[in-house]
Amino acid sequence: MIKDIQGLHHVTSLASAAQSNNDFFTKVLGLRRVKKTVNFDAPHVYHLYYGDEVGTPGSVMTYFPFPGAKRGRHGTGEVGITGYAVPKGTLPFWRERLATFDIAVKDTSAFGETRLEFTGPDGDEFALIETEDDRAPWTGGGVGADEAIRGFHSASMRLKDDGATAELLKFMGYKERARDGNVTRFGVPDGNGADVIDVETLPGAKPADQGAGSVHHIAFAVENRAKQLEVRKALSDTGYQVTPVIDRDYFWAIYFRTPGGVLFEVATNEPGFDRDEDTAHLGEALKLPRQHAHLRDVLEQKYLEPIRD
Ligand code: ZN
């Protein structure tokens, strides 16, 4: 069994427009844009990262905004709700804040936790979940320290059949914590705070069709490259087709497709988002990886619409 997974590292989704995406995360949710770069595999598209002050693993939501992309259809074989942790007693504040941005909310509860569900600009599914959490929030986005988002609480997967994925999560070090209706909750002990995965079983539902508003993959955090190689070997030895280690500049990544259809990544906590920018100015300038640096002029002039902060 793998013992080095600490919880989520980041969640990566698709969007239809960079500006509305940026505004939703920085102005509505009050997160910090910690990196403005491009999709390393399709550099004519931005890759935007939002998180806490430094983009601590477990706080980082990332997007590929493909201009005008058609909206995805939610269904099975995908990540559904991305849950954010907020302090106890703050949902009334958030209900009011979201209302001022004309965002409809739904009050729900699961596993004894009170939550507020809502959608992003492309129908992306989120929940704010009240929980005890001692992670330090980013407060530069207009939400005070008493209410601000602490980082991810969880990601939920919608699956036709949860059996093989449950086995995989256990192999990855997750333990079954509880069941609520058709949802099984898994958690990794002594994790990074973003340590919950909910698996919802929907045998009769249609498969998802990926598009804007869909989660593309979720990444799990490991401390460093040595641990990542151990995780890669353990997954490969179990029969998973895992990619070679890929340099994403701010972390190292491996990817593999899970039995339920969701794409998993395992990403390193090193080197982090401050490797090429001062912490005070994270996310401000367009940063390009070495392999795409020669494209800067054409990307800035033709493809990447400037983002107004
Ligand atoms: Zn990723």
Short mmCIF file of C-alpha atoms and ligand atoms in Angstrom, two decimals:
data_model
loop_
_atom_site.label_atom_id
_atom_site.label_comp_id
_atom_site.label_asym_id
_atom_site.label_seq_id
_atom_site.Cartn_x
_atom_site.Cartn_y
_atom_site.Cartn_z
CA MET A 1 0.00 0.00 0.00
CA ILE A 2 1.09 3.57 -0.72
CA LYS A 3 1.75 5.74 2.35
CA ASP A 4 2.98 8.99 0.84
CA ILE A 5 -0.21 10.59 -0.52
CA GLN A 6 -1.10 13.62 1.61
CA GLY A 7 -4.46 14.58 0.09
CA LEU A 8 -5.33 16.68 -2.90
CA HIS A 9 -2.62 18.79 -4.56
CA HIS A 10 -4.78 20.55 -7.16
CA VAL A 11 -7.99 20.22 -9.14
CA THR A 12 -7.89 21.13 -12.84
CA SER A 13 -11.00 22.06 -14.82
CA LEU A 14 -12.06 23.46 -18.18
CA ALA A 15 -13.56 26.90 -18.74
CA SER A 16 -14.93 28.85 -21.69
CA ALA A 17 -13.42 32.27 -20.91
CA ALA A 18 -10.39 33.44 -18.94
CA GLN A 19 -11.87 36.72 -17.70
CA SER A 20 -15.05 35.34 -16.11
CA ASN A 21 -13.06 32.47 -14.68
CA ASN A 22 -10.52 34.85 -13.16
CA ASP A 23 -13.24 37.10 -11.73
CA PHE A 24 -15.11 34.22 -10.17
CA PHE A 25 -12.13 32.88 -8.25
CA THR A 26 -10.40 36.12 -7.31
CA LYS A 27 -13.33 38.50 -6.85
CA VAL A 28 -16.19 36.23 -5.75
CA LEU A 29 -14.38 33.50 -3.82
CA GLY A 30 -11.51 35.78 -2.77
CA LEU A 31 -8.71 33.41 -3.76
CA ARG A 32 -5.35 34.52 -5.07
CA ARG A 33 -4.28 33.94 -8.65
CA VAL A 34 -0.90 32.38 -7.97
CA LYS A 35 0.16 31.69 -11.54
CA LYS A 36 -0.69 32.91 -15.01
CA THR A 37 0.89 30.58 -17.50
CA VAL A 38 -0.17 28.47 -20.48
CA ASN A 39 -1.28 24.89 -20.95
CA PHE A 40 2.14 23.30 -21.52
CA ASP A 41 0.55 20.82 -24.00
CA ALA A 42 -1.51 23.50 -25.84
CA PRO A 43 0.27 26.82 -25.26
CA HIS A 44 -2.31 28.95 -27.10
CA VAL A 45 -4.55 28.43 -24.01
CA TYR A 46 -3.96 29.90 -20.57
CA HIS A 47 -3.35 27.80 -17.51
CA LEU A 48 -4.60 29.81 -14.53
CA TYR A 49 -3.98 28.78 -10.92
CA TYR A 50 -5.93 30.04 -7.89
CA GLY A 51 -5.16 29.25 -4.26
CA ASP A 52 -3.92 30.64 -0.98
CA GLU A 53 -1.02 33.10 -0.67
CA VAL A 54 1.62 30.79 -2.14
CA GLY A 55 -0.54 28.14 -3.78
CA THR A 56 -0.06 25.59 -1.04
CA PRO A 57 -0.83 22.08 -2.30
CA GLY A 58 -4.39 21.30 -1.26
CA SER A 59 -5.59 24.83 -2.07
CA VAL A 60 -4.94 25.06 -5.79
CA MET A 61 -7.75 25.19 -8.34
CA THR A 62 -6.47 25.40 -11.90
CA TYR A 63 -8.18 26.06 -15.22
CA PHE A 64 -7.67 25.73 -18.93
CA PRO A 65 -9.96 28.39 -20.41
CA PHE A 66 -10.59 27.42 -24.03
CA PRO A 67 -12.31 30.50 -25.50
CA GLY A 68 -15.92 29.67 -26.41
CA ALA A 69 -15.67 26.00 -25.37
CA LYS A 70 -19.03 24.29 -25.22
CA ARG A 71 -20.33 23.39 -21.82
CA GLY A 72 -19.83 19.85 -20.59
CA ARG A 73 -22.64 17.61 -19.38
CA HIS A 74 -22.31 16.33 -15.86
CA GLY A 75 -22.64 12.59 -15.36
CA THR A 76 -20.72 9.54 -14.24
CA GLY A 77 -17.01 8.95 -14.66
CA GLU A 78 -16.03 12.43 -13.55
CA VAL A 79 -15.31 14.58 -10.54
CA GLY A 80 -18.47 16.38 -9.48
CA ILE A 81 -18.33 18.81 -6.59
CA THR A 82 -15.06 20.39 -5.52
CA GLY A 83 -15.47 21.24 -1.84
CA TYR A 84 -13.79 24.19 -0.12
CA ALA A 85 -13.30 24.38 3.65
CA VAL A 86 -14.63 27.49 5.40
CA PRO A 87 -14.76 28.23 9.14
CA LYS A 88 -17.77 27.16 11.23
CA GLY A 89 -20.59 29.67 11.29
CA THR A 90 -19.58 31.45 8.08
CA LEU A 91 -22.18 30.08 5.65
CA PRO A 92 -24.57 33.01 6.30
CA PHE A 93 -21.74 35.38 5.25
CA TRP A 94 -21.10 33.35 2.11
CA ARG A 95 -24.82 33.03 1.27
CA GLU A 96 -25.07 36.81 1.34
CA ARG A 97 -21.81 37.35 -0.54
CA LEU A 98 -22.77 34.94 -3.33
CA ALA A 99 -26.22 36.58 -3.58
CA THR A 100 -24.58 39.96 -4.26
CA PHE A 101 -22.96 38.33 -7.30
CA ASP A 102 -26.32 36.79 -8.35
CA ILE A 103 -25.08 33.29 -7.66
CA ALA A 104 -27.84 30.87 -6.65
CA VAL A 105 -27.03 28.63 -3.70
CA LYS A 106 -28.42 25.42 -2.29
CA ASP A 107 -28.19 24.59 1.41
CA THR A 108 -27.33 20.95 1.92
CA SER A 109 -25.81 18.73 4.55
CA ALA A 110 -23.83 15.53 4.30
CA PHE A 111 -21.80 13.54 6.80
CA GLY A 112 -23.00 15.86 9.55
CA GLU A 113 -21.51 18.93 7.82
CA THR A 114 -23.41 22.01 6.70
CA ARG A 115 -22.68 23.10 3.17
CA LEU A 116 -23.58 25.61 0.51
CA GLU A 117 -23.59 24.35 -3.06
CA PHE A 118 -23.34 26.63 -6.08
CA THR A 119 -21.96 26.69 -9.58
CA GLY A 120 -19.23 28.66 -11.33
CA PRO A 121 -19.47 30.55 -14.64
CA ASP A 122 -19.49 27.34 -16.72
CA GLY A 123 -21.70 25.25 -14.46
CA ASP A 124 -18.69 24.02 -12.51
CA GLU A 125 -19.87 22.50 -9.24
CA PHE A 126 -18.62 23.74 -5.86
CA ALA A 127 -19.50 23.54 -2.21
CA LEU A 128 -18.39 25.59 0.76
CA ILE A 129 -18.27 23.27 3.76
CA GLU A 130 -18.08 24.40 7.37
CA THR A 131 -15.30 22.60 9.15
CA GLU A 132 -12.54 22.97 11.76
CA ASP A 133 -9.42 23.82 9.80
CA ASP A 134 -6.26 25.58 10.92
CA ARG A 135 -4.81 26.36 7.49
CA ALA A 136 -4.03 30.04 6.96
CA PRO A 137 -6.28 31.77 4.41
CA TRP A 138 -5.42 34.33 1.72
CA THR A 139 -7.04 37.61 2.69
CA GLY A 140 -5.92 39.82 -0.19
CA GLY A 141 -9.04 39.06 -2.22
CA GLY A 142 -11.58 41.02 -0.19
CA VAL A 143 -12.70 38.26 2.17
CA GLY A 144 -11.53 38.62 5.77
CA ALA A 145 -9.57 36.06 7.75
CA ASP A 146 -12.65 35.05 9.78
CA GLU A 147 -14.54 33.87 6.70
CA ALA A 148 -11.99 33.18 3.96
CA ILE A 149 -11.60 29.81 2.27
CA ARG A 150 -8.96 27.62 3.93
CA GLY A 151 -8.25 25.38 0.96
CA PHE A 152 -9.93 22.31 -0.43
CA HIS A 153 -12.02 20.16 1.86
CA SER A 154 -12.77 17.41 -0.66
CA ALA A 155 -13.46 16.31 -4.18
CA SER A 156 -16.39 14.07 -5.02
CA MET A 157 -16.44 11.51 -7.80
CA ARG A 158 -19.60 10.32 -9.54
CA LEU A 159 -19.22 6.73 -10.62
CA LYS A 160 -21.42 4.08 -12.20
CA ASP A 161 -19.73 1.46 -10.02
CA ASP A 162 -17.47 2.40 -7.16
CA GLY A 163 -15.86 -0.99 -6.44
CA ALA A 164 -12.57 -0.74 -8.31
CA THR A 165 -12.08 2.95 -7.46
CA ALA A 166 -12.66 2.27 -3.76
CA GLU A 167 -9.97 -0.40 -3.92
CA LEU A 168 -7.63 2.04 -5.67
CA LEU A 169 -8.20 4.76 -3.06
CA LYS A 170 -7.45 2.27 -0.29
CA PHE A 171 -4.28 1.25 -2.13
CA MET A 172 -3.37 4.94 -2.28
CA GLY A 173 -3.60 5.16 1.51
CA TYR A 174 -7.20 6.37 1.90
CA LYS A 175 -9.45 4.78 4.50
CA GLU A 176 -13.21 4.49 4.36
CA ARG A 177 -14.56 6.93 6.95
CA ALA A 178 -18.33 6.87 6.59
CA ARG A 179 -21.31 6.32 4.32
CA ASP A 180 -24.21 8.70 3.72
CA GLY A 181 -26.84 7.43 1.29
CA ASN A 182 -25.09 6.43 -1.94
CA VAL A 183 -21.92 8.32 -1.02
CA THR A 184 -18.87 6.73 0.60
CA ARG A 185 -16.37 9.04 2.23
CA PHE A 186 -12.66 8.25 2.16
CA GLY A 187 -9.95 10.15 3.99
CA VAL A 188 -6.21 9.98 4.25
CA PRO A 189 -4.95 9.96 7.86
CA ASP A 190 -2.66 12.85 8.88
CA GLY A 191 -3.27 14.52 5.54
CA ASN A 192 -2.76 18.07 4.31
CA GLY A 193 -6.29 19.27 5.14
CA ALA A 194 -7.57 18.59 1.60
CA ASP A 195 -7.76 14.95 2.49
CA VAL A 196 -11.33 13.83 1.75
CA ILE A 197 -12.64 12.04 -1.33
CA ASP A 198 -16.37 11.33 -1.59
CA VAL A 199 -17.45 8.62 -4.00
CA GLU A 200 -21.05 8.75 -5.18
CA THR A 201 -22.45 5.65 -6.87
CA LEU A 202 -25.02 6.29 -9.61
CA PRO A 203 -25.54 3.02 -11.51
CA GLY A 204 -28.33 4.37 -13.73
CA ALA A 205 -26.89 7.78 -14.61
CA LYS A 206 -25.51 8.80 -18.00
CA PRO A 207 -21.78 9.20 -18.48
CA ALA A 208 -20.41 12.73 -18.35
CA ASP A 209 -19.47 14.57 -21.52
CA GLN A 210 -16.39 16.70 -20.86
CA GLY A 211 -16.49 20.39 -21.71
CA ALA A 212 -16.40 23.81 -20.06
CA GLY A 213 -17.31 23.44 -16.39
CA SER A 214 -15.98 19.87 -16.20
CA VAL A 215 -13.14 18.79 -13.98
CA HIS A 216 -10.33 17.53 -16.21
CA HIS A 217 -8.35 15.74 -13.50
CA ILE A 218 -7.54 15.77 -9.82
CA ALA A 219 -4.00 15.68 -8.52
CA PHE A 220 -2.83 14.11 -5.26
CA ALA A 221 0.09 15.55 -3.32
CA VAL A 222 3.38 13.86 -2.47
CA GLU A 223 6.27 15.57 -0.71
CA ASN A 224 8.99 15.24 -3.32
CA ARG A 225 10.27 13.50 -6.44
CA ALA A 226 11.70 10.51 -4.58
CA LYS A 227 8.28 9.75 -3.04
CA GLN A 228 6.65 10.29 -6.41
CA LEU A 229 8.90 7.63 -7.97
CA GLU A 230 7.92 5.20 -5.22
CA VAL A 231 4.23 5.92 -5.83
CA ARG A 232 4.74 5.51 -9.58
CA LYS A 233 6.39 2.14 -9.09
CA ALA A 234 3.67 0.91 -6.73
CA LEU A 235 0.92 1.92 -9.19
CA SER A 236 2.77 0.43 -12.18
CA ASP A 237 3.41 -2.82 -10.30
CA THR A 238 -0.33 -3.05 -9.62
CA GLY A 239 -1.08 -2.76 -13.34
CA TYR A 240 -1.87 0.93 -13.80
CA GLN A 241 -0.58 2.57 -16.96
CA VAL A 242 1.23 5.55 -15.48
CA THR A 243 2.89 8.24 -17.60
CA PRO A 244 6.57 9.04 -17.17
CA VAL A 245 7.36 11.90 -14.78
CA ILE A 246 6.57 15.22 -16.50
CA ASP A 247 8.07 18.57 -15.51
CA ARG A 248 5.26 21.11 -14.97
CA ASP A 249 7.72 23.80 -13.76
CA TYR A 250 5.89 24.28 -10.41
CA PHE A 251 5.60 20.57 -9.63
CA TRP A 252 6.42 17.21 -11.19
CA ALA A 253 3.48 15.18 -12.46
CA ILE A 254 2.50 11.62 -13.29
CA TYR A 255 -0.95 10.70 -14.61
CA PHE A 256 -3.06 7.58 -14.83
CA ARG A 257 -6.67 6.78 -15.71
CA THR A 258 -8.71 5.19 -12.91
CA PRO A 259 -11.15 2.30 -13.33
CA GLY A 260 -14.18 4.62 -12.94
CA GLY A 261 -12.97 6.90 -15.74
CA VAL A 262 -11.53 9.80 -13.73
CA LEU A 263 -8.01 10.98 -14.60
CA PHE A 264 -5.71 11.03 -11.55
CA GLU A 265 -2.40 12.84 -11.24
CA VAL A 266 0.21 12.57 -8.50
CA ALA A 267 2.09 15.86 -8.14
CA THR A 268 5.04 16.90 -5.98
CA ASN A 269 4.90 19.69 -3.41
CA GLU A 270 8.28 20.85 -4.75
CA PRO A 271 9.37 23.26 -6.18
CA GLY A 272 6.22 25.42 -5.78
CA PHE A 273 4.81 28.53 -7.42
CA ASP A 274 7.47 30.93 -6.14
CA ARG A 275 10.24 29.32 -8.15
CA ASP A 276 10.02 31.99 -10.86
CA GLU A 277 8.24 34.93 -9.16
CA ASP A 278 8.45 36.74 -5.83
CA THR A 279 5.68 35.76 -3.44
CA ALA A 280 4.52 39.39 -3.41
CA HIS A 281 3.85 39.30 -7.16
CA LEU A 282 2.69 35.74 -7.77
CA GLY A 283 0.35 35.34 -10.71
CA GLU A 284 0.77 38.84 -12.11
CA ALA A 285 3.03 38.32 -15.13
CA LEU A 286 2.55 35.78 -17.90
CA LYS A 287 5.08 33.06 -17.17
CA LEU A 288 6.06 30.69 -19.97
CA PRO A 289 7.92 27.41 -19.60
CA ARG A 290 11.31 27.28 -21.31
CA GLN A 291 9.99 25.16 -24.19
CA HIS A 292 7.39 27.80 -25.12
CA ALA A 293 9.34 30.98 -24.29
CA HIS A 294 9.94 31.69 -28.00
CA LEU A 295 6.14 31.89 -28.54
CA ARG A 296 5.61 34.84 -26.18
CA ASP A 297 4.91 37.48 -28.82
CA VAL A 298 2.48 35.42 -30.86
CA LEU A 299 0.70 34.13 -27.74
CA GLU A 300 0.29 37.60 -26.27
CA GLN A 301 -0.77 39.21 -29.53
CA LYS A 302 -2.97 36.51 -31.06
CA TYR A 303 -4.18 33.99 -28.55
CA LEU A 304 -4.15 35.07 -24.93
CA GLU A 305 -6.67 37.78 -24.32
CA PRO A 306 -5.37 40.10 -21.57
CA ILE A 307 -7.01 39.50 -18.19
CA ARG A 308 -8.22 42.62 -16.31
CA ASP A 309 -7.58 42.26 -12.60
ZN ZN B 1 -2.68 18.68 -12.93
#
